[in-house]
Amino acid sequence: MIIRLIANSRSIEIDDPRNFRAFAVRIEGALEGAAEAELLGRIAVKHDREHAWISEQVLRDWPQFKSEAWWQDGLTGMISAVQKFGWIDNENHSIRAHIEHVP
């Protein structure tokens, strides 16, 4: 799944939601520091230039998918699979995602 932060509309969307093997945040377009931080703050418990720690609860409650069993099961499986890499923050219940910037 790719979490898209879209600069021109200041919106957040999920692409390829059934792909739990690809997990990243894509920032599309130019965002100033405060605007980027505000958008990331909607989904991440913490972030820097390269990584965002995405809230598990935000993903589980994503409006289009929260009632879908495949979504909940997929998230559970993804979290279990990446735990061994240190990509889960159990204290903050968040998942590490690489941040990509595209024009």
mmCIF file of C-alpha atoms in Angstrom:
data_model
loop_
_atom_site.group_PDB
_atom_site.id
_atom_site.type_symbol
_atom_site.label_atom_id
_atom_site.label_comp_id
_atom_site.label_asym_id
_atom_site.label_seq_id
_atom_site.Cartn_x
_atom_site.Cartn_y
_atom_site.Cartn_z
ATOM 1 C CA MET A 1 0.000 0.000 0.000
ATOM 2 C CA ILE A 2 1.143 3.510 -0.732
ATOM 3 C CA ILE A 3 -0.114 6.330 1.467
ATOM 4 C CA ARG A 4 -0.254 9.394 -0.765
ATOM 5 C CA LEU A 5 -0.007 12.906 0.682
ATOM 6 C CA ILE A 6 -1.192 15.147 -2.143
ATOM 7 C CA ALA A 7 0.107 18.699 -1.890
ATOM 8 C CA ASN A 8 -2.306 20.557 -4.161
ATOM 9 C CA SER A 9 -5.443 19.199 -2.459
ATOM 10 C CA ARG A 10 -3.920 18.767 1.023
ATOM 11 C CA SER A 11 -5.441 15.277 1.051
ATOM 12 C CA ILE A 12 -4.351 11.765 1.985
ATOM 13 C CA GLU A 13 -5.259 8.681 -0.044
ATOM 14 C CA ILE A 14 -4.259 5.029 -0.074
ATOM 15 C CA ASP A 15 -3.242 3.380 -3.343
ATOM 16 C CA ASP A 16 -2.910 -0.378 -3.816
ATOM 17 C CA PRO A 17 -4.552 -1.148 -0.453
ATOM 18 C CA ARG A 18 -4.346 -4.931 -0.892
ATOM 19 C CA ASN A 19 -0.566 -4.862 -1.280
ATOM 20 C CA PHE A 20 0.703 -5.247 2.277
ATOM 21 C CA ARG A 21 4.233 -6.034 1.099
ATOM 22 C CA ALA A 22 4.839 -2.513 -0.175
ATOM 23 C CA PHE A 23 4.392 0.096 2.529
ATOM 24 C CA ALA A 24 5.480 3.675 1.968
ATOM 25 C CA VAL A 25 4.406 7.284 2.228
ATOM 26 C CA ARG A 26 4.564 9.229 -1.034
ATOM 27 C CA ILE A 27 4.515 13.005 -0.811
ATOM 28 C CA GLU A 28 3.281 14.294 -4.157
ATOM 29 C CA GLY A 29 4.089 17.889 -5.004
ATOM 30 C CA ALA A 30 5.782 20.660 -3.102
ATOM 31 C CA LEU A 31 4.865 21.136 0.532
ATOM 32 C CA GLU A 32 6.422 23.667 2.857
ATOM 33 C CA GLY A 33 7.685 22.330 6.178
ATOM 34 C CA ALA A 34 4.614 23.233 8.239
ATOM 35 C CA ALA A 35 2.155 21.937 5.630
ATOM 36 C CA GLU A 36 4.069 18.672 5.274
ATOM 37 C CA ALA A 37 4.210 18.269 9.063
ATOM 38 C CA GLU A 38 0.460 18.926 9.325
ATOM 39 C CA LEU A 39 -0.402 16.269 6.729
ATOM 40 C CA LEU A 40 2.008 13.748 8.212
ATOM 41 C CA GLY A 41 0.612 14.519 11.650
ATOM 42 C CA ARG A 42 -2.776 13.225 10.524
ATOM 43 C CA ILE A 43 -1.384 9.715 10.058
ATOM 44 C CA ALA A 44 1.991 9.507 11.820
ATOM 45 C CA VAL A 45 2.937 9.506 15.481
ATOM 46 C CA LYS A 46 6.418 10.768 14.552
ATOM 47 C CA HIS A 47 8.404 11.461 11.407
ATOM 48 C CA ASP A 48 11.605 12.844 9.962
ATOM 49 C CA ARG A 49 12.769 13.509 6.420
ATOM 50 C CA GLU A 50 13.167 9.809 5.538
ATOM 51 C CA HIS A 51 10.648 7.860 7.658
ATOM 52 C CA ALA A 52 7.221 8.206 9.186
ATOM 53 C CA TRP A 53 5.846 6.029 11.956
ATOM 54 C CA ILE A 54 2.263 5.478 10.824
ATOM 55 C CA SER A 55 -0.372 4.975 13.486
ATOM 56 C CA GLU A 56 -1.787 1.469 13.412
ATOM 57 C CA GLN A 57 -5.119 2.824 14.667
ATOM 58 C CA VAL A 58 -5.333 5.379 11.847
ATOM 59 C CA LEU A 59 -4.899 2.554 9.335
ATOM 60 C CA ARG A 60 -7.357 0.249 11.073
ATOM 61 C CA ASP A 61 -9.950 3.047 11.122
ATOM 62 C CA TRP A 62 -9.394 4.157 7.491
ATOM 63 C CA PRO A 63 -12.951 5.042 6.386
ATOM 64 C CA GLN A 64 -13.031 3.109 3.105
ATOM 65 C CA PHE A 65 -11.597 -0.098 4.596
ATOM 66 C CA LYS A 66 -12.262 -0.286 8.343
ATOM 67 C CA SER A 67 -15.204 -2.681 8.001
ATOM 68 C CA GLU A 68 -13.353 -4.987 5.584
ATOM 69 C CA ALA A 69 -11.997 -8.217 7.065
ATOM 70 C CA TRP A 70 -9.284 -8.446 4.369
ATOM 71 C CA TRP A 71 -8.005 -4.997 5.474
ATOM 72 C CA GLN A 72 -7.876 -5.838 9.165
ATOM 73 C CA ASP A 73 -6.331 -9.260 8.503
ATOM 74 C CA GLY A 74 -3.830 -7.768 6.051
ATOM 75 C CA LEU A 75 -2.701 -5.159 8.564
ATOM 76 C CA THR A 76 -2.306 -7.802 11.261
ATOM 77 C CA GLY A 77 -0.227 -9.951 8.914
ATOM 78 C CA MET A 78 1.928 -7.041 7.781
ATOM 79 C CA ILE A 79 2.640 -5.989 11.361
ATOM 80 C CA SER A 80 3.571 -9.540 12.317
ATOM 81 C CA ALA A 81 5.835 -9.931 9.279
ATOM 82 C CA VAL A 82 7.844 -6.722 9.815
ATOM 83 C CA GLN A 83 8.141 -6.967 13.600
ATOM 84 C CA LYS A 84 11.436 -8.873 13.244
ATOM 85 C CA PHE A 85 12.984 -5.964 11.305
ATOM 86 C CA GLY A 86 12.290 -3.443 14.061
ATOM 87 C CA TRP A 87 9.711 -1.617 11.950
ATOM 88 C CA ILE A 88 7.024 -1.744 14.627
ATOM 89 C CA ASP A 89 6.975 0.608 17.590
ATOM 90 C CA ASN A 90 4.949 -1.372 20.118
ATOM 91 C CA GLU A 91 4.889 1.515 22.585
ATOM 92 C CA ASN A 92 3.292 3.928 20.100
ATOM 93 C CA HIS A 93 1.488 1.246 18.057
ATOM 94 C CA SER A 94 2.999 2.477 14.820
ATOM 95 C CA ILE A 95 4.586 1.059 11.671
ATOM 96 C CA ARG A 96 7.679 2.501 9.988
ATOM 97 C CA ALA A 97 7.235 3.665 6.415
ATOM 98 C CA HIS A 98 9.816 5.096 4.056
ATOM 99 C CA ILE A 99 8.952 8.571 2.744
ATOM 100 C CA GLU A 100 9.237 9.178 -1.012
ATOM 101 C CA HIS A 101 9.077 12.670 -2.514
ATOM 102 C CA VAL A 102 7.803 13.052 -6.072
ATOM 103 C CA PRO A 103 7.179 16.257 -8.035
#
